[in-house]
Every structure is written in structure tokens, then in C-alpha cells.
Coordinates of C-alpha atoms in Angstrom, one line a residue:
Chain A
M102 CA -3.1 5.2 -5.8
K103 CA -3.8 8.9 -5.7
M104 CA -7.3 10.4 -5.4
N105 CA -8.4 11.8 -8.6
S106 CA -8.8 15.5 -9.1
Q107 CA -12.6 15.6 -8.8
E108 CA -12.5 13.9 -5.4
W109 CA -10.0 16.5 -4.3
K110 CA -12.2 19.3 -5.3
K111 CA -15.2 17.9 -3.5
L112 CA -13.3 17.7 -0.2
D113 CA -11.7 21.1 -0.7
I114 CA -15.0 22.7 -1.2
D115 CA -16.5 21.1 1.9
V116 CA -13.6 21.4 4.2
R117 CA -11.9 24.8 4.3
P118 CA -9.8 26.7 6.8
G119 CA -12.1 28.5 9.2
I120 CA -15.0 26.1 9.1
K121 CA -16.0 24.1 12.1
L122 CA -16.7 20.3 12.0
R123 CA -19.0 18.8 14.6
G124 CA -18.8 15.1 15.0
K125 CA -22.1 13.2 14.4
W126 CA -21.6 10.6 17.2
H127 CA -19.4 12.2 19.8
G128 CA -20.3 15.8 19.3
K129 CA -16.9 17.4 19.5
T130 CA -16.2 20.5 17.5
Y131 CA -13.0 21.1 15.5
L132 CA -12.0 24.4 14.0
I133 CA -10.0 23.7 10.8
Q134 CA -6.9 25.8 10.5
R135 CA -4.9 24.7 7.5
K136 CA -4.1 21.7 5.3
L137 CA -1.1 19.7 6.4
G138 CA -1.0 17.1 3.6
A139 CA -2.8 14.6 1.5
G140 CA -2.4 10.9 1.0
A141 CA -3.9 8.1 -1.0
I142 CA -7.0 8.0 1.2
G143 CA -7.7 11.4 2.6
V144 CA -6.6 14.9 3.5
V145 CA -5.0 15.9 6.8
Y146 CA -5.7 19.2 8.4
L147 CA -4.4 21.1 11.4
C148 CA -7.3 21.8 13.7
V149 CA -8.1 23.1 17.2
C150 CA -10.3 21.5 19.8
N151 CA -10.6 22.9 23.3
G152 CA -7.7 25.2 22.7
K153 CA -5.4 22.3 21.7
Q154 CA -3.9 21.7 18.3
A155 CA -4.4 18.3 16.7
A156 CA -4.2 16.7 13.2
L157 CA -7.5 15.7 11.6
K158 CA -7.7 13.3 8.7
I159 CA -10.9 13.3 6.7
S160 CA -12.1 11.3 3.7
D161 CA -15.3 10.0 2.1
K162 CA -13.5 6.6 1.6
R163 CA -15.1 5.5 4.8
S164 CA -14.1 1.9 5.0
S165 CA -10.5 2.6 4.3
M166 CA -10.6 5.2 7.1
T167 CA -12.1 2.5 9.4
V168 CA -9.2 0.2 8.6
E169 CA -6.7 2.9 9.5
V170 CA -8.4 3.6 12.7
N171 CA -8.3 -0.1 13.6
V172 CA -4.5 0.0 13.1
L173 CA -4.1 3.1 15.2
K174 CA -6.1 1.5 18.0
S175 CA -4.0 -1.7 17.9
L176 CA -0.8 0.4 18.0
A177 CA -2.1 2.2 21.0
K178 CA -2.2 -1.1 22.8
V179 CA 1.5 -1.7 22.0
Q180 CA 3.3 -1.1 25.3
G181 CA 5.0 2.2 25.6
N182 CA 4.0 3.1 22.0
R183 CA 6.6 5.5 20.8
L184 CA 5.9 4.9 17.2
G185 CA 3.0 6.7 15.7
P186 CA 0.8 9.5 16.7
S187 CA -1.9 8.7 19.3
L188 CA -5.5 8.6 18.4
L189 CA -7.8 11.2 20.0
D190 CA -11.3 10.9 18.4
V191 CA -13.1 9.0 15.6
D192 CA -16.3 10.3 14.2
D193 CA -18.4 11.1 11.1
W194 CA -19.3 14.5 9.7
V195 CA -22.2 15.3 7.4
S196 CA -21.3 18.3 5.2
P197 CA -23.8 21.1 4.4
Q198 CA -24.2 19.4 1.0
G199 CA -25.2 16.2 2.7
I200 CA -22.1 14.2 2.0
C201 CA -21.0 11.9 4.8
Y202 CA -17.3 11.9 5.6
S203 CA -15.4 9.9 8.2
F204 CA -12.7 11.6 10.2
Y205 CA -10.3 10.8 13.0
V206 CA -8.2 13.1 15.1
M207 CA -4.6 12.4 16.1
E208 CA -1.9 14.0 18.2
Y209 CA -0.2 16.7 16.1
L210 CA 3.4 15.8 15.5
H211 CA 5.3 19.0 14.9
G212 CA 8.5 18.0 13.2
E213 CA 10.8 18.2 10.2
P214 CA 10.9 15.7 7.4
L215 CA 13.8 13.2 7.9
I216 CA 15.7 14.1 4.7
S217 CA 15.7 17.8 5.2
Y218 CA 16.7 17.4 8.8
V219 CA 19.8 15.2 7.9
Q220 CA 20.7 17.7 5.2
R221 CA 20.5 20.6 7.6
R222 CA 21.9 19.1 10.8
G223 CA 24.5 16.8 9.2
Q224 CA 25.7 13.3 8.8
A225 CA 26.0 12.5 12.5
W226 CA 22.3 12.0 12.7
V227 CA 22.1 9.2 10.2
G228 CA 23.5 6.6 12.7
V229 CA 21.2 7.9 15.5
F230 CA 18.1 7.7 13.4
M231 CA 19.0 4.2 12.1
L232 CA 19.3 3.0 15.7
Q233 CA 16.1 4.7 16.8
L234 CA 14.2 3.4 13.9
L235 CA 15.4 -0.2 14.4
D236 CA 14.3 0.0 18.0
A237 CA 10.9 1.2 17.0
L238 CA 10.6 -1.5 14.3
Q239 CA 11.7 -4.2 16.7
E240 CA 8.9 -3.2 19.1
L241 CA 6.3 -3.1 16.3
H242 CA 7.4 -6.5 14.9
Q243 CA 7.4 -8.1 18.3
N244 CA 3.8 -7.0 18.7
G245 CA 2.8 -8.8 15.5
W246 CA 2.8 -5.8 13.0
V247 CA 4.8 -4.7 10.0
F248 CA 4.9 -1.0 9.1
G249 CA 4.6 -1.7 5.4
D250 CA 4.7 1.7 3.8
L251 CA 7.9 2.8 5.5
K252 CA 9.4 5.7 3.5
A253 CA 11.1 9.0 4.1
D254 CA 7.9 11.0 3.6
N255 CA 6.4 9.1 6.5
L256 CA 9.2 9.9 8.9
L257 CA 9.3 13.1 10.9
V258 CA 12.0 14.3 13.3
V259 CA 10.5 15.9 16.4
S260 CA 12.8 18.0 18.6
S261 CA 14.1 18.1 22.2
P262 CA 15.5 15.6 22.1
P263 CA 15.6 14.9 18.3
K264 CA 13.6 11.8 17.7
V265 CA 12.3 10.1 14.6
R266 CA 8.6 9.4 14.6
W267 CA 6.3 8.0 11.9
V268 CA 3.1 9.4 10.6
D269 CA 0.5 7.7 8.4
V270 CA 0.1 4.2 9.5
G271 CA -2.1 3.3 6.5
G272 CA 0.2 0.5 5.4
T273 CA 0.6 -1.2 8.8
T274 CA -0.2 -4.9 8.4
Q275 CA -0.4 -7.9 10.6
I276 CA 2.6 -10.2 10.2
G277 CA 1.9 -13.0 7.8
R278 CA -0.6 -11.1 5.7
S279 CA -0.2 -9.2 2.5
I280 CA 1.2 -5.7 2.7
K281 CA -1.7 -3.3 2.7
E282 CA -0.1 -0.2 1.1
Y283 CA 3.4 0.4 -0.3
T284 CA 5.4 2.8 -2.4
E285 CA 7.3 1.3 -5.3
F286 CA 10.7 2.8 -4.6
Y287 CA 10.6 1.2 -1.1
D288 CA 8.9 -2.1 -2.1
R289 CA 11.1 -5.2 -2.4
G290 CA 8.5 -6.8 -4.6
Y291 CA 9.0 -4.0 -7.2
W292 CA 12.8 -4.5 -7.1
G293 CA 12.4 -8.2 -7.5
L294 CA 14.0 -8.9 -4.1
G295 CA 11.2 -10.5 -2.2
T296 CA 7.5 -11.0 -1.7
R297 CA 4.9 -8.6 -0.4
K298 CA 4.2 -10.7 2.6
A299 CA 4.3 -8.8 5.9
E300 CA 7.5 -9.9 7.5
A301 CA 10.2 -8.0 9.5
S302 CA 12.5 -8.3 6.6
Y303 CA 10.0 -6.4 4.4
D304 CA 10.4 -3.3 6.7
L305 CA 14.2 -3.7 6.8
F306 CA 14.4 -3.5 3.0
A307 CA 12.3 -0.3 3.1
F308 CA 14.5 0.9 5.9
T309 CA 17.6 0.6 3.7
M310 CA 15.8 2.4 0.9
V311 CA 15.0 5.3 3.3
F312 CA 18.6 5.9 3.8
L313 CA 19.4 5.6 0.1
H314 CA 16.7 8.1 -0.5
V315 CA 18.4 10.5 1.9
Y316 CA 21.5 10.5 -0.4
Y317 CA 19.5 10.3 -3.7
P318 CA 16.8 12.9 -3.0
N319 CA 15.4 12.4 -6.6
Q320 CA 15.4 8.6 -6.2
F321 CA 16.2 6.6 -9.3
A322 CA 14.5 4.2 -11.7
K323 CA 14.8 0.4 -11.8
E324 CA 17.4 -1.1 -14.2
S325 CA 17.6 -4.6 -15.6
S326 CA 19.5 -6.1 -12.7
P327 CA 18.1 -4.4 -9.6
Q328 CA 20.3 -6.1 -6.9
K329 CA 23.5 -5.1 -8.6
Q330 CA 22.1 -1.6 -9.2
L331 CA 21.1 -1.1 -5.5
F332 CA 24.5 -2.4 -4.3
R333 CA 26.2 0.0 -6.6
K334 CA 24.1 2.9 -5.3
I335 CA 25.1 2.0 -1.7
D336 CA 28.7 1.8 -2.7
S337 CA 28.8 5.2 -4.3
V338 CA 27.6 7.0 -1.2
K339 CA 30.7 7.9 0.9
E340 CA 28.7 8.7 3.9
L341 CA 27.2 5.2 4.0
A342 CA 30.6 3.5 3.8
P343 CA 30.6 2.2 7.3
Y344 CA 27.1 0.7 7.0
R345 CA 27.6 -0.9 3.6
M346 CA 27.6 -4.5 4.7
V347 CA 24.6 -4.1 7.0
L348 CA 22.5 -2.3 4.4
K349 CA 23.3 -4.8 1.7
K350 CA 22.4 -7.7 4.0
A351 CA 19.0 -6.0 4.7
L352 CA 18.4 -5.5 1.0
V353 CA 18.7 -9.2 0.2
G354 CA 16.6 -10.2 3.2
N355 CA 19.4 -11.7 5.4
Y356 CA 18.1 -10.2 8.6
H357 CA 15.0 -11.8 10.0
T358 CA 14.7 -9.4 13.0
S359 CA 15.5 -5.7 13.5
K360 CA 17.5 -6.8 16.5
Q361 CA 20.0 -8.7 14.4
M362 CA 20.4 -5.7 12.2
K363 CA 20.8 -3.3 15.1
N364 CA 23.4 -5.5 16.7
D365 CA 25.5 -5.5 13.6
L366 CA 25.1 -1.8 13.3
L367 CA 26.2 -1.2 16.9
K368 CA 29.2 -3.4 16.3
I369 CA 30.3 -1.4 13.3
I370 CA 29.8 1.9 15.1
Y371 CA 31.8 0.6 18.0
T372 CA 34.7 -0.9 16.1
T373 CA 35.1 2.1 13.7
E374 CA 35.4 4.2 16.8
R375 CA 38.1 2.0 18.3
K376 CA 40.0 1.8 15.1
N377 CA 39.9 5.5 15.0
M378 CA 41.2 5.9 18.5
R379 CA 44.1 3.6 17.8
A380 CA 44.9 5.5 14.7
H381 CA 45.0 8.6 16.8
Q382 CA 47.4 7.1 19.3
Q383 CA 49.8 5.6 16.7
H384 CA 50.2 8.5 14.4
G385 CA 49.8 11.3 16.8
Q386 CA 49.1 13.6 14.0
Q387 CA 46.5 12.9 11.4
T388 CA 47.3 12.6 7.7
N389 CA 45.0 13.3 4.9
S390 CA 44.5 9.7 4.0
S391 CA 43.1 8.8 7.3
S392 CA 40.7 11.7 7.4
L393 CA 37.8 9.5 6.2
F394 CA 38.3 7.3 9.2
I395 CA 38.4 10.2 11.5
D396 CA 35.1 11.5 10.0
I397 CA 33.5 8.2 10.5
G398 CA 34.9 7.8 13.9
G399 CA 33.7 11.2 15.0
I400 CA 30.3 10.5 13.5
S401 CA 30.0 7.2 15.4
A402 CA 31.0 8.8 18.7
L403 CA 28.3 11.4 18.2
A404 CA 25.8 8.8 17.1
I405 CA 26.3 6.8 20.3
I406 CA 26.0 9.8 22.5
Y407 CA 22.8 11.1 20.8
Y408 CA 21.3 7.7 20.7
A409 CA 22.1 7.2 24.5
V410 CA 20.5 10.6 25.2
S411 CA 17.4 9.7 23.2
L412 CA 17.0 6.5 25.1
L413 CA 17.0 8.5 28.4
F414 CA 14.1 10.6 27.3
Q415 CA 11.8 7.8 26.2
Chain T
M118 CA -20.3 -10.9 17.1
M119 CA -23.7 -11.5 15.6
V120 CA -22.7 -10.5 12.1
L121 CA -19.6 -12.7 12.0
K122 CA -21.6 -15.7 13.0
S123 CA -24.1 -15.3 10.2
W124 CA -21.1 -15.0 7.8
E125 CA -19.8 -18.4 8.9
V126 CA -23.2 -19.9 8.5
V127 CA -23.3 -18.7 4.9
G128 CA -19.9 -20.3 4.4
L129 CA -18.2 -17.2 3.1
K130 CA -14.9 -18.2 4.6
K131 CA -14.4 -20.9 2.0
G132 CA -15.9 -18.8 -0.8
T133 CA -14.2 -17.8 -4.0
L134 CA -14.4 -14.2 -5.3
K135 CA -14.6 -14.0 -9.1
Q136 CA -13.4 -11.0 -11.0
I137 CA -12.9 -9.9 -14.6
L138 CA -10.2 -7.3 -15.0
L139 CA -10.6 -5.4 -18.2
I140 CA -7.6 -3.3 -19.4
T141 CA -8.4 -1.0 -22.3
D142 CA -7.5 2.4 -23.7
G143 CA -10.7 3.3 -25.5
C144 CA -14.3 2.8 -26.3
S145 CA -15.9 -0.4 -27.6
N146 CA -17.0 -0.3 -31.3
K147 CA -18.3 -3.7 -32.1
G148 CA -20.9 -6.0 -30.8
E149 CA -23.2 -5.7 -27.8
D150 CA -23.1 -3.0 -25.2
P151 CA -20.4 -3.9 -22.7
V152 CA -22.2 -2.0 -19.9
A153 CA -25.2 -4.3 -20.3
V154 CA -23.0 -7.4 -20.4
A155 CA -21.1 -6.3 -17.3
S156 CA -24.4 -6.2 -15.5
I157 CA -25.2 -9.8 -16.5
A158 CA -21.8 -10.8 -15.2
Q159 CA -22.5 -9.2 -11.9
Q160 CA -25.7 -11.1 -11.6
Q161 CA -23.7 -14.2 -12.1
G162 CA -21.5 -13.3 -9.1
I163 CA -18.6 -12.0 -11.2
T164 CA -17.3 -8.5 -10.5
V165 CA -16.1 -6.5 -13.5
N166 CA -13.2 -4.1 -12.9
V167 CA -12.0 -1.7 -15.6
I168 CA -8.7 0.1 -16.0
G169 CA -8.6 2.7 -18.7
I170 CA -5.1 3.6 -19.8
L171 CA -4.7 7.3 -20.7
D172 CA -2.4 8.4 -23.5
D173 CA 0.1 11.0 -22.4
G174 CA -1.5 14.4 -22.7
H175 CA -5.0 12.8 -22.6
A176 CA -7.3 14.6 -20.2
E177 CA -9.1 12.6 -17.4
Q178 CA -12.4 14.0 -18.5
D179 CA -12.2 12.5 -22.0
E180 CA -15.6 11.3 -23.0
S181 CA -14.5 8.1 -24.9
L182 CA -13.4 6.8 -21.5
Q183 CA -16.7 7.4 -19.8
E184 CA -17.5 3.8 -20.8
V185 CA -14.7 2.6 -18.5
E186 CA -16.6 3.9 -15.4
D187 CA -20.0 2.8 -16.7
I188 CA -18.8 -0.8 -17.2
A189 CA -17.4 -1.0 -13.7
L190 CA -20.4 0.6 -12.2
S191 CA -22.8 -1.9 -13.7
G192 CA -20.3 -4.7 -13.2
G193 CA -20.2 -4.0 -9.4
G194 CA -16.5 -3.3 -9.6
V195 CA -14.0 -0.5 -9.5
S196 CA -12.7 1.6 -12.3
Q197 CA -9.6 3.8 -12.6
L198 CA -8.1 5.9 -15.3
V199 CA -4.4 5.9 -15.3
Y200 CA -1.3 6.9 -17.2
K201 CA 0.7 3.8 -18.1
Q202 CA 3.6 4.9 -15.7
S203 CA 1.4 4.1 -12.7
L204 CA -0.3 1.0 -14.1
S205 CA 1.3 -1.5 -11.7
Q206 CA 0.1 0.2 -8.5
T207 CA -3.3 0.8 -10.0
V208 CA -3.9 -2.8 -11.1
Q209 CA -3.2 -4.2 -7.7
S210 CA -5.1 -1.5 -5.8
V211 CA -8.2 -1.8 -8.0
T212 CA -8.3 -5.5 -7.6
K213 CA -8.0 -5.3 -3.8
Q214 CA -10.4 -2.5 -3.6
A215 CA -13.0 -4.5 -5.5
M216 CA -12.5 -7.4 -3.2
T217 CA -13.2 -5.3 -0.2
Q218 CA -16.2 -3.8 -1.9
T219 CA -17.7 -7.2 -2.7
M220 CA -17.1 -8.3 0.9
Q221 CA -18.8 -5.2 2.2
G222 CA -21.7 -5.8 -0.1
F223 CA -22.2 -9.2 1.5
V224 CA -21.8 -7.7 5.0
N225 CA -24.3 -5.0 4.3
K226 CA -26.9 -7.6 3.1
E227 CA -26.4 -9.5 6.3
L228 CA -26.7 -6.2 8.3
E229 CA -29.9 -5.3 6.5
Q230 CA -31.5 -8.5 7.8
I231 CA -30.4 -7.6 11.4
L232 CA -30.9 -3.9 11.4
G233 CA -33.7 -3.4 8.9
K234 CA -34.0 -2.3 5.3
G235 CA -31.7 0.4 4.0
Q236 CA -29.3 0.1 6.9
S237 CA -25.6 -0.5 6.1
M238 CA -22.4 -0.6 8.1
E239 CA -22.0 3.1 7.3
D240 CA -25.0 3.8 9.6
L241 CA -23.3 2.1 12.6
E242 CA -21.3 4.1 15.1
P243 CA -17.5 4.1 14.4
E244 CA -16.6 1.5 17.0
K245 CA -19.0 -1.1 15.7
R246 CA -18.0 -0.3 12.1
G247 CA -14.4 -1.0 13.1
E248 CA -15.2 -4.4 14.3
I249 CA -17.1 -5.3 11.1
M250 CA -14.3 -3.9 9.0
E251 CA -11.9 -6.2 10.7
V252 CA -14.0 -9.1 9.5
V253 CA -14.1 -7.7 6.0
E254 CA -10.4 -7.4 5.9
D255 CA -10.0 -10.9 7.2
M256 CA -12.2 -12.2 4.5
G257 CA -10.2 -10.3 1.8
E258 CA -7.0 -11.8 3.1
T259 CA -8.2 -15.4 3.3
C260 CA -10.7 -15.9 0.5
D261 CA -9.8 -17.6 -2.7
L262 CA -9.7 -15.4 -5.8
E263 CA -10.1 -16.0 -9.5
V264 CA -9.1 -13.1 -11.8
L265 CA -9.6 -13.3 -15.5
V266 CA -7.6 -10.6 -17.1
L267 CA -9.0 -9.3 -20.4
V268 CA -6.5 -7.2 -22.3
D269 CA -7.5 -5.0 -25.2
T270 CA -4.9 -5.6 -27.9
S271 CA -6.4 -3.4 -30.6
A272 CA -4.0 -1.3 -32.6
S273 CA -3.8 1.7 -30.2
M274 CA -2.6 -0.5 -27.4
Y275 CA 0.7 -1.4 -29.2
D276 CA 3.1 0.7 -27.1
K277 CA 1.3 -0.1 -23.8
L278 CA 1.5 -3.9 -23.9
P279 CA 5.0 -4.2 -22.3
T280 CA 3.7 -2.1 -19.4
V281 CA 0.6 -4.2 -19.1
K282 CA 2.7 -7.3 -18.9
E283 CA 4.8 -5.8 -16.1
A284 CA 1.7 -4.7 -14.2
L285 CA 0.2 -8.2 -14.4
M286 CA 3.3 -9.8 -13.1
D287 CA 3.3 -7.3 -10.3
L288 CA -0.4 -8.1 -9.5
S289 CA 0.6 -11.7 -9.1
I290 CA 3.3 -10.7 -6.5
S291 CA 0.7 -8.7 -4.6
L292 CA -2.1 -11.3 -4.6
N293 CA 0.2 -14.2 -3.9
A294 CA 1.3 -12.6 -0.7
R295 CA -2.3 -13.2 0.6
I296 CA -3.2 -16.2 2.7
G297 CA -6.0 -17.2 0.3
R298 CA -5.3 -18.9 -3.0
N299 CA -5.4 -17.3 -6.4
R300 CA -6.1 -18.3 -10.0
F301 CA -5.4 -16.2 -12.9
A302 CA -6.2 -16.4 -16.6
I303 CA -5.4 -14.0 -19.4
Y304 CA -7.3 -13.4 -22.6
R305 CA -6.8 -10.9 -25.3
F306 CA -9.4 -9.3 -27.6
P307 CA -10.1 -9.0 -30.4
G308 CA -9.0 -12.6 -31.2
K309 CA -7.8 -13.8 -34.5
R310 CA -11.1 -15.6 -35.5
K311 CA -13.0 -15.4 -32.3
Q312 CA -14.0 -12.6 -30.0
M313 CA -11.1 -13.3 -27.8
D314 CA -8.0 -15.6 -27.7
R315 CA -6.5 -17.2 -24.7
I316 CA -3.0 -16.2 -23.6
L317 CA -2.8 -18.1 -20.3
E318 CA -5.0 -20.8 -18.9
W319 CA -6.1 -20.7 -15.3
S320 CA -2.9 -20.8 -13.2
P321 CA -1.7 -19.9 -9.7
A322 CA 0.8 -17.2 -10.7
L323 CA 1.7 -14.9 -13.5
D324 CA 5.5 -14.8 -13.2
S325 CA 5.9 -17.0 -16.2
I326 CA 4.0 -14.9 -18.7
S327 CA 7.1 -13.0 -19.9
S328 CA 7.6 -15.3 -23.0
I329 CA 3.9 -15.8 -23.9
F330 CA 2.6 -12.3 -23.5
P331 CA 1.7 -10.8 -26.9
K332 CA 4.1 -8.1 -28.2
L333 CA 1.8 -7.4 -31.2
T334 CA -1.6 -6.0 -31.4
S335 CA -4.4 -7.9 -33.1
G336 CA -6.5 -5.5 -35.2
G337 CA -8.4 -2.3 -35.1
V338 CA -11.8 -3.2 -33.7
T339 CA -12.6 -3.2 -30.0
P340 CA -15.4 -5.8 -29.3
T341 CA -15.5 -5.2 -25.5
G342 CA -19.0 -6.4 -24.9
P343 CA -18.7 -9.8 -26.6
A344 CA -15.3 -10.3 -25.0
I345 CA -16.7 -9.8 -21.5
R346 CA -19.5 -12.2 -22.3
E347 CA -16.9 -14.8 -23.4
A348 CA -14.9 -14.1 -20.3
M349 CA -17.9 -14.7 -18.1
Y350 CA -18.2 -18.3 -19.5
Q351 CA -14.6 -19.2 -18.6
F352 CA -15.5 -19.2 -14.9
G353 CA -17.8 -22.2 -15.2
K354 CA -15.3 -24.4 -16.9
K355 CA -14.3 -27.8 -15.5
S356 CA -10.6 -27.2 -15.4
L357 CA -11.3 -24.5 -12.9
R358 CA -13.5 -26.6 -10.7
R359 CA -10.8 -29.2 -10.5
G360 CA -8.3 -26.4 -9.6
F361 CA -9.6 -25.7 -6.1
K362 CA -10.1 -28.7 -3.9
Y363 CA -11.7 -28.0 -0.6
E364 CA -11.5 -30.3 2.3
D365 CA -15.2 -30.3 2.5
E366 CA -17.5 -28.8 -0.2
Q367 CA -18.8 -25.4 0.9
P368 CA -21.2 -23.2 -0.9
G369 CA -19.4 -20.6 -3.0
M370 CA -19.6 -16.9 -2.4
E371 CA -22.0 -16.3 -5.3
E372 CA -24.6 -18.4 -3.5
A373 CA -24.5 -16.1 -0.4

């Protein structure tokens, strides 16, 4: 649910670029630089504290903010957390008008949205990000959490080496509970393909929708038989051809862990590559008809290399 | 934690939240003032939430929909104005928000006893607030919930009813993912001869309403106040008491 326009205005009047916020409890001062984005609960600003840039989320929906902070704190305990931004400060701020806001300060992730990154840098990255994301999800699930509101908007690619990170953990839910926050397009309940219980398979459904969204930037509306429709959508994307079976299995909830899905994905990438090498040896020269395989093979090779590199830098 | 203990003493863990969810697109024009009735409901331990459906091109500031906010305010619930396209997401989030709000109300009462008059969890430092919020979330996930949906089927609602049906089925998906149990009932107003007519008796899910949900509207008047009053009485009924069987009888949430 979006904030209504009046709530926006109130926040916009109180928090403007150039103003300084001083925390009520911990006393740190933050200089607001510019607005980074807005979500269902609050607004995120770029700010500076002690010469360092950070992201500051502020809202007068104080209990919702507290819930988010709890999630961030739990995630921080997850070993080797490479998932979300780290939490730097949690405090309250009383505006000159006397309105009490809650805010928290996170590491500022400077990155590019997943969809535009893939469009700009090319297909090879799809496999890389799939593997990276599945690793991250696996780690999250093993620690008893489900991401919930997994969507392209929540995924950023940070550079050197390129790595997918997620922002906005507002939907992160303990396994076995009901999903806290979701977006219809990515929600299996909306598509009639499962419950809204927090399970690994809930995230894997959304995962598949993320990669559909990459190739359908304007998304699409639900039709009368959603499963057939989604399968058709997968089939019509040439770039997703190698991953079809895996993505479809994820859509109908056949994977119970990210690991199973990742193993299938690795197998596909590996065999496509071998097929491709054999095709090379047998024919010597490539024909037009095999060019699709060559494409896919080349992509997989790149995917494996990039993925390996990204593992090194963790 | 001190607060948590007193919660358990009060027996909230086994408590049942009671909500009326009113879905309408305009102002009441018959019978008693719905804002007053909502306040009575709240005193009975029943929260009144209101969703006002906007017609396309309708402004959010429209005065006729001021009543939506007023009813929810006096009913201790949550209100939201929404275009029918986003009804599903709104219905579930309003319901959940209201649950959290009610839980927080209880916690704040407890806190007042510990910290002194006028103190609430908002006055605590962020770390302590976090701990308490965890308890509140926990309660929201595990408590039992009864939602009576009251659908305005006056003439102007005609083209909105299919969307309302979809949204209610979606609500059932969301709430049934919780650990706690749910009961839903659906009523429409105005009724044929009475203030309101029953569409669905108390039941654990709404996925079967497709065939029984009204496709037609039922008249021009909007007796919102009388309908809320009737709705309030449906919570005390025997069929409902039988519905939830606790292993051991615990005081309900309204007695907290």
C-alpha cells in the first residue's frame, strides 16, 4: 500500500535536502543530501555523517519502522551477511513542528537497477545473477528467513566485481509465518500458484518472476489460466530458452530449496557448454542453424567465469 | 521481559481479535450515525475498519468520503481510500495493520501500568521498542481472528462487486497463511427486507464464495449505521462460540 499524498507532503516539508537531523537518543547528526526513493512505509534519503555517505530511511509509521529494524538486526547476525545493506544507527527525530519520526541509517549501496544493468551489459549476466541470487537466498533460508518481497526494484547491481545486492528488507519474514509484504506481480498467491506462507519456494517463485520481468519490462496482467500463461511467457523469451525447465519447476513450487534449483541450473549451464564444444569439433565451421546454441554456449561460459570471479571476492 | 509476562497473564495468546471490515463507496443516508455505532462496537471489543472505493477520476479529498475515515477512527480501526484496481492489496494490508494496531493498544495499556500514565512504547528507546514490537508481531501471527465483511451493495457499487469478490478471496489467502485461525462471514447491505442480508456464514476460508457472491446490487439507500449495529451482534452468536474450541478456556482478548 502506498502512502497517501498528504502523508508525503508532511514528510517532504519536514525533511528537505540541506537540513540536519539530530537523533533524539544517540545524538548523531545527519546532513540530508537528496531523496533516493520512497516505499510503502517511508522515504529514503542520501545523507552524510562524519564525512561518510549513508542511506537514511525515515517515516512516522514508527511501529512498521521498528519491525524493519528488527529484520535488519537479525540479518546482521546471519554469518557473512552478503545480502542486504548493513545497519548503522536507529533513532528518533522530532521535527521543528513537533512531529516525531523514526529513522534508521544503512550502508549506502551505490548500484544500478538489475533490469537496466542486464539491458546495458548484456545477456551473459543473467546466468551470473541467477547463481548469485540463489546462493544468497540459500543462505537466508538456512537461517530461517524468507525474503518475501523479492522483485527487480529491490535488486541492485554494485560494481567491481559486479554483484547483485538487495535493498529494502521490509518483506523479510520468518519461515512458517505469513509473508509480511509482497508485490502482486511477484506473488504466487496472486497467480493462484501457492500460499502466502513464508517458505523457500515462495522466494523461488518470485525469483522466476524477476527474470521474466527483465524480458517484459512493462510486466503483464493476469489471465484466466495463470499457469499456462506464465509458461507461455517463459517459452516466448529466446534468451531464457536454456533455463525454461528450471524456471517452470520453480513456478509450480517443485523446488523446496534454492540449492536444488541452483544445482539444476549449474547442470544446464555445464551441459549446454559441452554440447556446444562438441558441435564445434564436429562441424568445424558453424552454420546459421546452430548459432543459437553457440550463443547459449558462449553465454554459459561467461556465466561460469563471472560467477567464479564473484565467489572469489566475497 | 516484564511486558511479555504480563501479556501471558492476561491470556492474550489465546485471544481472538474481532473486526468488522466495511467496504463502501459513499456516504450513509439512512438510519443512525455510523460513526456513533462504530464507537459502540469498539467498546464491545470489535474493531471497525473501512475501505472507501473511489470512482475513477474521484479525488481523494472528496467530502462524501470523509465519513470513511471518521467511522474507522471511532471504531478503533484503519481506513483507506482506494481505486478498485488496488483493492486486493489494500484489503489485506488494512486488516493486518488494524491487527497490529489493536495489539499495540493492549501493549500500551500494559506499559502504562509499568511506566506511568501517558507513557507508550513510542516513548521507549529504539532498542526496547524493538523487543516489544517482536512480541506484537508474534501475537498478530498467532492470534485467532474473526472478520465480518460488510459489503455495501447499493446501486453505485454495481461495477465494483466483481473486484470486491476477488479482493475478499485474496484476503483469505493472506490471512490463512498465518499460524492463528481465522473465521470469516460476509454480509451485504441494504438487505431485501432487513438492514443487511447474509451472504456467507462464519467459515474458515473465502475461496468458495465465487458462486454465492452477489452480482447484483440491492437498492439505492445506504444504511451504514444500522448495518454496523447488526454486524456487531453477529459476533456473539452461538455458532461462532462453537467454532473455536480451545484446549482450555482462556479469557478472550476483549477482556484484557
